[in-house]
Amino acid sequence: MEFVVLDTETTGLSVERGARLIEVAGVRVRDWKVYRNDAFESLIDPGCIIPITITALTGISNLTVKGKPSVADVLK
């Protein structure tokens, strides 16, 4: 069995309220073995202010994502 485990961090929980991605990561797993050398991680500039509650939760701040690629560029 082979699959990819994905993880995301966002500016909130509700897309309807404008939540956006600020980080995406993935790692390949085959036969229940994690292939750390086949992993991906990228911070994303959401184009909006990251709430202080999200920074406290994730450690990702507005300064952390300044100059990082957009979600469209990361997901190409």
Coordinates of C-alpha atoms in Angstrom, one line a residue, residues 31-72:
D31 CA 4.0 -0.4 3.3
W32 CA 3.7 1.7 6.4
K33 CA 7.3 3.0 6.1
V34 CA 7.6 6.8 6.0
Y35 CA 9.9 8.1 3.3
R36 CA 11.2 11.4 4.8
N37 CA 13.5 11.9 1.8
D38 CA 10.3 12.0 -0.4
A39 CA 8.6 14.9 1.5
F40 CA 7.4 18.4 0.6
E41 CA 6.8 21.5 2.8
S42 CA 6.2 25.0 1.9
L43 CA 5.1 28.1 3.7
I44 CA 2.5 30.2 1.8
D45 CA 1.8 33.9 1.8
P46 CA -2.0 34.0 2.2
G47 CA -2.3 37.6 1.1
C48 CA -4.1 38.5 4.3
I49 CA -3.3 39.1 7.9
I50 CA -2.7 36.0 10.0
P51 CA -4.7 36.3 13.2
I52 CA -2.6 36.4 16.4
T53 CA -4.5 33.3 17.7
I54 CA -3.3 31.3 14.7
T55 CA 0.3 32.5 15.2
A56 CA 0.1 31.4 18.8
L57 CA -1.2 28.0 17.7
T58 CA 1.1 27.4 14.7
G59 CA 4.1 29.6 15.3
I60 CA 3.6 31.0 11.8
S61 CA 3.4 34.8 11.7
N62 CA 2.9 37.5 9.1
L63 CA 6.7 37.9 9.1
T64 CA 7.2 34.2 8.6
V65 CA 5.2 34.2 5.4
K66 CA 6.4 37.5 4.0
G67 CA 7.8 37.0 0.5
K68 CA 6.8 33.3 0.4
P69 CA 5.0 32.0 -2.7
S70 CA 1.3 32.2 -3.2
V71 CA -1.0 29.2 -2.8
A72 CA -1.3 29.1 -6.6

